Coordinates of C-alpha atoms and ligand atoms in Angstrom, one line a residue:
Chain A
X700 CA 0.0 0.0 0.0
X701 CA 2.8 2.4 0.8
X702 CA 4.4 1.7 -2.5
X703 CA 1.1 2.7 -4.2
X704 CA 0.8 5.7 -2.1
X705 CA 4.2 7.0 -3.1
X706 CA 3.3 6.5 -6.8
X707 CA 0.1 8.3 -6.2
X708 CA 1.7 11.3 -4.4
X709 CA 4.3 11.6 -7.2
X710 CA 1.6 11.6 -9.8
X711 CA -0.3 14.4 -8.1
X712 CA 2.8 16.4 -7.4
X713 CA 3.2 16.8 -11.1
X714 CA 0.1 18.9 -11.1
X715 CA 1.2 20.9 -8.1
X716 CA -1.4 19.3 -5.7
X717 CA 0.0 19.2 -2.0
X718 CA 0.6 16.0 -0.1
X719 CA -2.1 16.6 2.5
X720 CA -4.9 16.7 -0.1
X721 CA -3.6 13.5 -1.6
X722 CA -3.6 11.8 1.8
X723 CA -7.3 12.7 2.1
X724 CA -8.4 11.5 -1.3
X725 CA -6.2 8.4 -1.4
X726 CA -8.7 6.2 0.5
X727 CA -11.3 6.9 -2.2
X728 CA -9.4 4.7 -4.6
X729 CA -9.6 1.4 -2.5
X730 CA -13.2 2.2 -1.9
X731 CA -13.9 2.5 -5.6
X732 CA -11.9 -0.7 -6.4
X733 CA -13.7 -2.6 -3.7
X734 CA -17.2 -1.4 -4.8
X735 CA -16.5 -2.2 -8.5
X736 CA -15.0 -5.6 -7.7
X737 CA -17.9 -6.4 -5.4
X738 CA -20.6 -5.6 -7.9
X739 CA -18.8 -7.5 -10.7
X740 CA -18.2 -10.5 -8.5
X741 CA -21.8 -10.6 -7.3
X742 CA -23.0 -10.4 -10.9
X743 CA -20.8 -13.3 -11.9
X744 CA -21.6 -15.3 -8.7
X745 CA -25.4 -15.2 -9.2
X746 CA -25.0 -16.4 -12.8
X747 CA -22.5 -19.1 -11.8
X748 CA -24.8 -20.3 -9.0
X749 CA -27.7 -20.7 -11.4
X750 CA -25.5 -22.4 -14.0
X751 CA -24.0 -24.8 -11.5
X752 CA -27.3 -25.7 -10.0
X753 CA -28.6 -26.3 -13.5
X754 CA -25.5 -28.4 -14.2
X755 CA -26.2 -30.7 -11.2
X756 CA -29.9 -31.1 -12.0
X757 CA -29.4 -31.8 -15.7
X758 CA -30.9 -28.5 -16.8
X759 CA -29.4 -25.8 -19.0
X760 CA -29.8 -22.8 -16.8
X761 CA -30.1 -19.2 -18.2
X762 CA -29.1 -19.2 -21.8
X763 CA -31.1 -16.5 -23.6
X764 CA -29.9 -13.1 -22.6
X765 CA -26.5 -12.5 -24.3
X766 CA -24.1 -15.2 -25.3
X767 CA -25.0 -18.3 -23.3
X768 CA -27.0 -16.1 -20.9
X769 CA -24.0 -14.2 -19.5
X770 CA -26.1 -11.0 -19.3
X771 CA -28.9 -12.6 -17.4
X772 CA -27.9 -11.2 -14.0
X773 CA -27.4 -7.8 -15.5
X774 CA -30.9 -7.9 -16.8
X775 CA -32.2 -9.0 -13.4
X776 CA -30.3 -6.2 -11.7
X777 CA -31.7 -3.6 -14.0
X778 CA -35.2 -5.0 -13.4
X779 CA -34.6 -4.9 -9.6
X780 CA -33.4 -1.3 -9.7
X781 CA -36.3 -0.1 -11.8
X782 CA -38.8 -1.6 -9.5
X783 CA -41.0 0.4 -7.1
X784 CA -39.8 0.7 -3.5
X785 CA -42.8 -0.7 -1.7
X786 CA -43.1 0.0 2.0
X787 CA -45.7 -1.7 4.2
X788 CA -48.1 0.6 6.1
X789 CA -47.3 -0.2 9.7
X790 CA -43.6 -0.4 9.8
X791 CA -40.9 1.3 11.7
X792 CA -39.8 3.6 8.9
X793 CA -36.3 4.4 10.0
X794 CA -35.3 0.9 11.0
X795 CA -36.9 -0.4 7.8
X796 CA -34.6 1.7 5.7
X797 CA -31.6 1.3 7.9
X798 CA -31.6 -2.5 8.0
X799 CA -30.4 -3.1 4.4
X800 CA -27.6 -0.6 4.9
X801 CA -26.4 -2.2 8.1
X802 CA -26.6 -5.5 6.4
X803 CA -24.5 -4.3 3.4
X804 CA -21.8 -1.9 4.7
X805 CA -19.9 -4.4 6.9
X806 CA -19.6 -6.7 3.9
X807 CA -17.7 -3.9 2.1
X808 CA -15.4 -3.5 5.1
X809 CA -14.7 -7.2 5.0
X810 CA -13.7 -6.9 1.4
X811 CA -11.3 -4.2 2.4
X812 CA -9.7 -6.4 5.0
X813 CA -8.9 -9.3 2.7
X814 CA -5.5 -8.9 1.1
X815 CA -6.1 -9.9 -2.5
X816 CA -2.4 -9.5 -3.3
X817 CA 0.7 -8.7 -1.3
X818 CA 0.3 -4.9 -1.9
X819 CA -3.4 -4.5 -2.0
X820 CA -4.5 -4.8 1.6
X821 CA -6.6 -1.8 2.1
X822 CA -7.3 -2.1 5.8
X823 CA -4.1 -3.4 7.2
X824 CA -4.0 -3.9 11.0
X825 CA -2.1 -6.5 13.0
X826 CA -5.3 -8.3 14.1
X827 CA -7.1 -8.3 10.8
X828 CA -8.3 -11.9 11.0
X829 CA -10.1 -11.2 14.3
X830 CA -11.4 -7.9 12.9
X831 CA -12.8 -9.9 9.9
X832 CA -14.5 -12.4 12.2
X833 CA -16.1 -9.6 14.3
X834 CA -17.2 -7.5 11.3
X835 CA -18.6 -10.5 9.4
X836 CA -21.4 -10.9 12.0
X837 CA -22.6 -7.3 12.0
X838 CA -24.9 -8.0 8.9
X839 CA -27.0 -10.1 11.3
X840 CA -27.9 -6.9 13.2
X841 CA -29.3 -5.6 9.9
X842 CA -31.2 -8.9 9.4
X843 CA -32.7 -8.7 12.9
X844 CA -33.7 -5.1 12.4
X845 CA -35.3 -6.0 9.0
X846 CA -37.3 -8.8 10.7
X847 CA -38.3 -6.6 13.6
X848 CA -39.3 -3.5 11.6
X849 CA -41.3 -5.1 8.8
X850 CA -44.2 -6.1 11.1
X851 CA -44.5 -9.5 9.6
X852 CA -44.4 -12.8 11.4
X853 CA -42.4 -14.6 8.7
X854 CA -39.7 -11.9 8.7
X855 CA -39.5 -11.9 12.5
X856 CA -39.1 -15.7 12.7
X857 CA -36.5 -15.7 9.9
X858 CA -34.4 -13.0 11.6
X859 CA -34.6 -14.7 15.0
X860 CA -33.4 -17.9 13.4
X861 CA -30.6 -16.1 11.7
X862 CA -29.5 -14.6 15.1
X863 CA -29.6 -18.0 16.8
X864 CA -27.5 -19.5 14.0
X865 CA -24.8 -16.9 14.2
X866 CA -24.6 -17.0 18.0
X867 CA -24.1 -20.8 18.0
X868 CA -21.7 -21.0 15.0
X869 CA -19.5 -18.0 16.0
X870 CA -17.6 -20.0 18.7
X871 CA -16.3 -22.8 16.4
X872 CA -15.1 -20.1 13.9
X873 CA -13.2 -18.3 16.6
X874 CA -11.5 -21.5 17.7
X875 CA -10.5 -22.3 14.1
X876 CA -9.1 -18.8 13.5
X877 CA -7.2 -19.1 16.8
X878 CA -5.7 -22.4 15.8
X879 CA -4.6 -21.1 12.4
X880 CA -3.1 -18.0 14.0
X881 CA -1.2 -20.3 16.3
X882 CA 0.2 -22.1 13.3
X883 CA 1.2 -18.8 11.6
X884 CA 2.2 -17.0 14.9
X885 CA 0.2 -14.0 13.7
X886 CA -3.3 -12.7 13.6
X887 CA -2.7 -10.6 10.4
X888 CA -4.2 -12.3 7.3
X889 CA -1.3 -11.2 5.1
X890 CA 1.2 -12.7 7.5
X891 CA -0.9 -15.9 7.8
X892 CA -0.8 -16.2 4.0
X893 CA 2.9 -15.4 3.7
X894 CA 3.7 -17.9 6.4
X895 CA 2.3 -20.6 4.2
X896 CA 5.2 -20.3 1.7
X897 CA 7.4 -23.3 2.0
X898 CA 9.9 -25.1 -0.1
X899 CA 7.4 -27.9 -0.7
X900 CA 5.0 -25.5 -2.4
X901 CA 1.5 -26.7 -1.9
X902 CA 2.4 -28.8 1.1
X903 CA 2.9 -25.7 3.1
X904 CA -0.7 -24.7 3.1
X905 CA -2.5 -25.0 6.4
X906 CA -5.1 -27.3 5.0
X907 CA -2.7 -30.2 5.6
X908 CA -2.0 -29.9 9.3
X909 CA -5.4 -28.4 10.0
X910 CA -7.9 -30.3 7.7
X911 CA -10.4 -30.7 10.6
X912 CA -10.2 -26.9 11.1
X913 CA -11.0 -26.4 7.5
X914 CA -14.1 -28.6 7.7
X915 CA -15.3 -26.8 10.8
X916 CA -14.8 -23.4 9.3
X917 CA -16.5 -24.4 6.1
X918 CA -19.5 -25.8 7.9
X919 CA -19.8 -22.8 10.2
X920 CA -19.4 -20.4 7.3
X921 CA -22.3 -22.2 5.6
X922 CA -24.3 -21.5 8.7
X923 CA -23.3 -17.9 8.9
X924 CA -24.0 -17.2 5.3
X925 CA -27.5 -18.8 5.6
X926 CA -26.6 -21.2 2.8
X927 CA -28.0 -24.7 2.3
X928 CA -28.2 -26.9 4.4
X929 CA -28.5 -24.1 7.0
X930 CA -30.7 -21.7 5.1
X931 CA -33.4 -21.7 7.8
X932 CA -33.8 -17.9 7.9
X933 CA -34.9 -18.0 4.2
X934 CA -36.7 -21.3 4.1
X935 CA -39.1 -20.7 1.3
X936 CA -41.4 -23.5 2.1
X937 CA -42.0 -22.3 5.6
X938 CA -41.3 -18.6 5.8
X939 CA -42.1 -17.1 2.3
X940 CA -38.8 -15.5 1.9
X941 CA -37.6 -15.1 5.5
X942 CA -36.4 -11.7 6.8
X943 CA -36.7 -10.0 3.4
X944 CA -40.3 -10.9 2.8
X945 CA -41.4 -7.2 2.9
X946 CA -38.5 -5.8 0.9
X947 CA -38.6 -4.9 -2.7
X948 CA -36.6 -2.8 -5.3
X949 CA -33.4 -1.2 -4.2
X950 CA -33.5 -2.3 -0.6
X951 CA -34.0 -5.9 -1.5
X952 CA -31.1 -5.5 -4.0
X953 CA -28.9 -4.4 -1.1
X954 CA -29.7 -7.5 0.9
X955 CA -29.1 -9.7 -2.1
X956 CA -25.8 -7.9 -2.9
X957 CA -24.7 -8.2 0.7
X958 CA -25.5 -11.9 0.8
X959 CA -23.6 -12.9 -2.3
X960 CA -20.7 -10.5 -1.6
X961 CA -20.4 -12.1 1.9
X962 CA -20.5 -15.6 0.3
X963 CA -17.5 -14.6 -1.8
X964 CA -15.6 -12.9 0.9
X965 CA -16.0 -15.8 3.3
X966 CA -14.6 -18.1 0.7
X967 CA -11.8 -15.7 0.3
X968 CA -11.2 -15.8 4.0
X969 CA -11.1 -19.6 4.0
X970 CA -8.7 -19.5 1.1
X971 CA -6.5 -17.1 2.9
X972 CA -6.4 -19.3 6.1
X973 CA -6.1 -22.7 4.5
X974 CA -5.2 -22.5 0.8
X975 CA -2.3 -20.1 0.8
X976 CA -4.3 -17.0 -0.3
X977 CA -2.6 -15.3 -3.1
X978 CA 0.4 -17.7 -3.2
X979 CA 0.9 -19.4 -6.5
X980 CA 0.4 -23.2 -6.3
X981 CA 3.5 -23.8 -8.4
X982 CA 5.9 -22.1 -6.0
X983 CA 6.8 -19.4 -8.6
X984 CA 4.9 -16.7 -10.4
X985 CA 4.3 -17.2 -14.1
X986 CA 4.6 -13.5 -14.8
X987 CA 8.1 -13.6 -13.3
X988 CA 9.1 -16.1 -16.0
X989 CA 7.4 -14.3 -18.8
X990 CA 8.7 -10.8 -18.2
X991 CA 12.2 -11.9 -17.0
X992 CA 12.1 -9.8 -13.8
X993 CA 11.8 -6.4 -15.3
X994 CA 9.3 -3.7 -14.2
X995 CA 6.4 -5.4 -15.9
X996 CA 7.0 -8.5 -13.9
X997 CA 6.7 -6.6 -10.6
X998 CA 3.3 -5.3 -11.6
X999 CA 2.3 -8.6 -13.2
X1000 CA 3.0 -10.4 -10.0
X1001 CA 0.3 -8.4 -8.1
X1002 CA -2.3 -9.2 -10.8
X1003 CA -1.2 -12.8 -10.8
X1004 CA -1.6 -13.0 -7.0
X1005 CA -5.1 -11.6 -7.3
X1006 CA -5.8 -14.1 -10.0
X1007 CA -4.8 -17.0 -7.9
X1008 CA -6.7 -15.7 -5.0
X1009 CA -9.9 -15.4 -7.1
X1010 CA -9.4 -18.8 -8.6
X1011 CA -9.1 -20.5 -5.2
X1012 CA -12.0 -18.5 -3.8
X1013 CA -14.2 -19.5 -6.7
X1014 CA -13.3 -23.2 -6.1
X1015 CA -14.5 -22.8 -2.5
X1016 CA -17.7 -21.1 -3.8
X1017 CA -18.1 -24.0 -6.2
X1018 CA -17.9 -26.3 -3.2
X1019 CA -20.5 -24.3 -1.4
X1020 CA -22.9 -24.5 -4.4
X1021 CA -22.2 -28.2 -4.7
X1022 CA -23.3 -28.7 -1.1
X1023 CA -26.4 -26.7 -1.9
X1024 CA -27.3 -29.0 -4.8
X1025 CA -27.0 -32.1 -2.6
X1026 CA -28.1 -31.5 1.0
X1027 CA -31.6 -30.9 2.2
X1028 CA -32.4 -28.3 4.9
X1029 CA -31.8 -29.1 8.5
X1030 CA -34.4 -28.9 11.3
X1031 CA -34.0 -25.9 13.5
X1032 CA -33.3 -27.9 16.7
X1033 CA -30.8 -30.2 14.8
X1034 CA -28.9 -27.2 13.7
X1035 CA -28.3 -26.1 17.3
X1036 CA -27.5 -29.6 18.4
X1037 CA -25.0 -30.0 15.6
X1038 CA -23.2 -26.8 16.6
X1039 CA -23.1 -27.2 20.4
X1040 CA -22.7 -31.0 20.6
X1041 CA -20.4 -31.8 17.7
X1042 CA -18.8 -28.7 16.1
X1043 CA -17.8 -26.9 19.3
X1044 CA -16.1 -29.9 21.0
X1045 CA -14.4 -30.8 17.7
X1046 CA -13.1 -27.3 17.3
X1047 CA -11.7 -27.3 20.8
X1048 CA -10.1 -30.7 20.2
X1049 CA -8.7 -29.3 16.9
X1050 CA -7.3 -26.3 18.8
X1051 CA -5.5 -28.5 21.3
X1052 CA -4.2 -30.7 18.5
X1053 CA -2.9 -27.7 16.6
X1054 CA -1.1 -26.4 19.7
X1055 CA 0.6 -29.7 20.2
X1056 CA 1.4 -29.9 16.5
X1057 CA 3.0 -26.4 16.6
X1058 CA 5.0 -27.3 19.7
X1059 CA 6.2 -30.7 18.6
X1060 CA 6.5 -30.6 14.8
X1061 CA 7.1 -27.0 13.9
X1062 CA 9.1 -25.7 16.8
X1063 CA 10.6 -29.1 17.7
X1064 CA 9.8 -28.7 21.4
X1065 CA 10.4 -32.4 22.4
X1066 CA 14.0 -32.5 21.1
Chain B
X57 CA -22.0 -42.8 18.2
X58 CA -18.8 -43.0 16.1
X59 CA -20.4 -45.5 13.8
X60 CA -23.3 -43.1 13.3
X61 CA -21.0 -40.2 12.5
X62 CA -19.0 -42.4 10.1
X63 CA -22.2 -43.5 8.4
X64 CA -23.5 -40.0 8.0
X65 CA -20.2 -38.7 6.6
X66 CA -20.2 -41.6 4.1
X67 CA -23.8 -40.8 3.1
X68 CA -22.9 -37.2 2.5
X69 CA -19.9 -38.1 0.4
X70 CA -21.9 -40.6 -1.7
X71 CA -24.6 -38.0 -2.2
X72 CA -22.1 -35.5 -3.5
X73 CA -20.6 -38.0 -5.9
X74 CA -24.1 -39.0 -7.2
X75 CA -25.0 -35.4 -7.8
X76 CA -21.6 -34.8 -9.6
X77 CA -22.4 -37.7 -11.9
X78 CA -25.6 -35.9 -13.0
X79 CA -23.4 -33.0 -14.2
X80 CA -22.1 -35.2 -17.1
X81 CA -25.4 -36.6 -18.2
X82 CA -27.5 -35.4 -21.1
X83 CA -29.5 -32.2 -20.4
X84 CA -33.2 -32.6 -20.2
X85 CA -34.1 -29.0 -20.9
X86 CA -36.1 -28.4 -24.1
X87 CA -35.7 -24.9 -25.5
X88 CA -39.4 -24.5 -26.1
X89 CA -40.1 -22.3 -29.2
X90 CA -37.4 -24.0 -31.2
X91 CA -37.8 -27.6 -29.9
X92 CA -41.4 -28.8 -29.3
X93 CA -42.0 -31.3 -26.6
X94 CA -43.1 -34.9 -27.5
X95 CA -46.7 -35.3 -26.6
X96 CA -48.7 -38.3 -25.5
X97 CA -51.3 -39.8 -28.0
X98 CA -54.0 -38.9 -25.6
X99 CA -53.0 -35.3 -25.2
X100 CA -56.0 -33.1 -25.2
X101 CA -55.4 -29.9 -27.0
X102 CA -57.4 -27.7 -29.4
X103 CA -60.6 -29.4 -30.7
X104 CA -61.0 -30.7 -34.2
X105 CA -64.6 -30.2 -35.2
X106 CA -66.2 -31.7 -38.2
X107 CA -69.4 -29.9 -38.9
X108 CA -70.7 -32.4 -41.4
X109 CA -70.6 -35.3 -38.9
X110 CA -72.3 -33.3 -36.1
X111 CA -76.0 -34.2 -35.6
X112 CA -76.5 -31.4 -33.1
X113 CA -77.7 -33.9 -30.5
X114 CA -76.5 -31.5 -27.8
X115 CA -74.7 -34.3 -25.8
X116 CA -71.4 -32.4 -25.7
X117 CA -73.2 -29.3 -24.4
X118 CA -74.8 -31.2 -21.6
X119 CA -71.6 -33.0 -20.4
X120 CA -69.3 -30.0 -20.6
X121 CA -68.6 -29.1 -17.0
X122 CA -67.5 -25.6 -17.9
X123 CA -70.4 -24.7 -20.2
X124 CA -67.9 -23.9 -22.9
X125 CA -70.0 -25.2 -25.8
X126 CA -72.9 -23.4 -27.4
X127 CA -75.1 -24.9 -30.1
X128 CA -77.6 -22.9 -32.1
X129 CA -80.1 -24.9 -33.9
X130 CA -82.6 -24.0 -36.6
X131 CA -85.2 -26.1 -38.5
X132 CA -82.6 -27.7 -40.7
X133 CA -80.5 -28.9 -37.8
X134 CA -77.2 -27.4 -36.7
X135 CA -76.6 -23.8 -37.5
X136 CA -73.8 -22.6 -35.4
X137 CA -71.4 -24.4 -33.1
X138 CA -68.9 -22.5 -30.9
X139 CA -66.3 -23.5 -28.3
X140 CA -65.2 -20.8 -25.8
X141 CA -61.6 -21.5 -24.9
X142 CA -61.8 -18.9 -22.1
X143 CA -64.0 -21.4 -20.3
X144 CA -62.8 -24.8 -21.6
X145 CA -60.7 -26.8 -19.1
X146 CA -59.7 -29.5 -21.7
X147 CA -61.4 -32.2 -19.6
X148 CA -62.1 -34.2 -22.7
X149 CA -65.8 -35.0 -21.9
X150 CA -67.1 -33.6 -25.2
X151 CA -65.3 -36.0 -27.4
X152 CA -65.6 -38.9 -25.0
X153 CA -69.4 -38.6 -25.1
X154 CA -69.9 -37.7 -28.8
X155 CA -71.4 -40.7 -30.6
X156 CA -70.6 -39.5 -34.1
X157 CA -66.9 -38.7 -33.6
X158 CA -67.7 -35.2 -34.8
X159 CA -65.4 -33.6 -32.2
X160 CA -61.9 -34.9 -31.7
X161 CA -58.8 -33.9 -29.8
X162 CA -55.7 -32.6 -31.5
X163 CA -52.2 -32.0 -30.1
X164 CA -52.1 -28.3 -30.8
X165 CA -51.6 -26.6 -27.5
X166 CA -50.4 -23.2 -28.6
X167 CA -53.7 -21.3 -28.3
X168 CA -52.3 -18.0 -26.9
X169 CA -53.6 -15.0 -28.7
X170 CA -53.9 -11.3 -28.1
X171 CA -57.7 -10.7 -28.0
X172 CA -60.5 -12.2 -26.0
X173 CA -62.7 -12.5 -29.1
X174 CA -60.4 -14.8 -31.0
X175 CA -60.6 -17.3 -28.1
X176 CA -64.2 -18.2 -29.0
X177 CA -64.1 -20.4 -32.1
X178 CA -67.3 -20.6 -34.1
X179 CA -68.2 -23.1 -36.8
X180 CA -71.0 -22.2 -39.2
X181 CA -72.8 -24.5 -41.5
X182 CA -72.0 -23.6 -45.1
X183 CA -75.0 -22.2 -46.8
X184 CA -76.3 -24.6 -49.4
X185 CA -76.9 -22.6 -52.5
Ligands
SF4_1015 S1 -63.0 -30.3 -23.3 FE1 -64.3 -30.4 -21.5 S2 -64.5 -28.2 -21.0 FE2 -63.7 -28.2 -23.0 S3 -65.4 -28.1 -24.4 FE3 -65.0 -30.3 -24.1 S4 -66.3 -30.9 -22.4 FE4 -66.2 -28.6 -22.4
SF4_1016 S1 -72.1 -34.7 -29.1 FE1 -71.2 -34.8 -31.2 S2 -72.8 -34.9 -32.6 FE2 -73.7 -34.2 -30.6 S3 -73.7 -32.0 -30.8 FE3 -71.8 -32.6 -29.8 S4 -70.4 -32.7 -31.5 FE4 -72.4 -32.7 -32.4

């Protein structure tokens, strides 16, 4: 980031603009990049989800709008934005409008925390993985507000279910993050990623010592994202559409956008913790070989890192969608039982095992 | 307990593999306006009415549960026969009960049109000059 900032200051110095002004306008750039990337990724994700579900159920999926249907989500988005913003009569006006914003804004902050390449970490603090885990649950407050303010029993039940889900699946996530940070000796996501470099390339990824942790984090993320088989807050067959039953138009679009952006950013988080984030799986960067270490290679590496990050995250997203195509929805009580009786003890066991692993294998404590 | 967990994990994995197999099978989607679906022989679509066979006995009018058929008779027999597709539910009673095979089913199901009037199909006896 500092490297980029210096380029930026130099660029504006040519036009005689003082440093202080540049410092103020500099944060706008990451914001714009995040916003653009978020909307693009969501547009792609929705299409990919529909295509993948079609693939698994022997259908063709959207294939009319544009070449092979690639413009379908754009058409849907335009339709959604042009729709009327309907507001039920007896609602809490302020909370009703506030809820989608609260559900969406933290997702953007989460996007800023994830380092998509070794230079582009927009919010860089030493405890960024903890910060991510904390901010990632704030959208639930928006969901609760939405359920409470829309004066609809289905919305309320949906939002209460969502809250219960998050409370019970937050603990296992924290234990997994702790165990990974013990492996990496750091709570910063970038450091965690960089500590996965090893001379055995792929074998350095934390998926190998901590496979159980990956499974726990994956399942818990499914629950936090309200995805199948834990999509109780939006169970169509029981609750109409769950907490967003009363929403339409732009506000619904915000919920929708937040949900899919969170889906991607959670997969990115899993990628960062267990699959080496932006590290290349070959142990070297292709652009390094192509451009022979000149200036282009240095820029190319950043793009290549982002490329690897996106590829790996999309693989996780594929896994999540695959799970959606297979598993039926859980009962509400089973969901809680599964979390408190199986996942939480497992995650504590995993934590102890990782501590021992770190002490014995990585530090060589017994010698 | 452990056996139960093992079994459920196995079931989940088998389920995933089964679903993955479906990804490589032939698609079942028909792209409708270009590819028409294959219909059963007994499909009940638009009626084929043969005005020369009809004896204007009124049976079809009586059995029609939706009152979709109107028959106007004059002294020579049948004058006008009309089927109202706004009301018809394609139950098939009319051709099941017709003794003279004057009314038969066809496989044409594309009856959509842009005006209410064109949904009422009227057959008139040709004037014998
Ligand atoms: S198909 Fe049934 S509803 Fe339609 S005209 Fe014949 S008897 Fe009436
Ligand atoms: S039952 Fe047959 S013959 Fe009799 S009126 Fe109807 S179509 Fe004509």
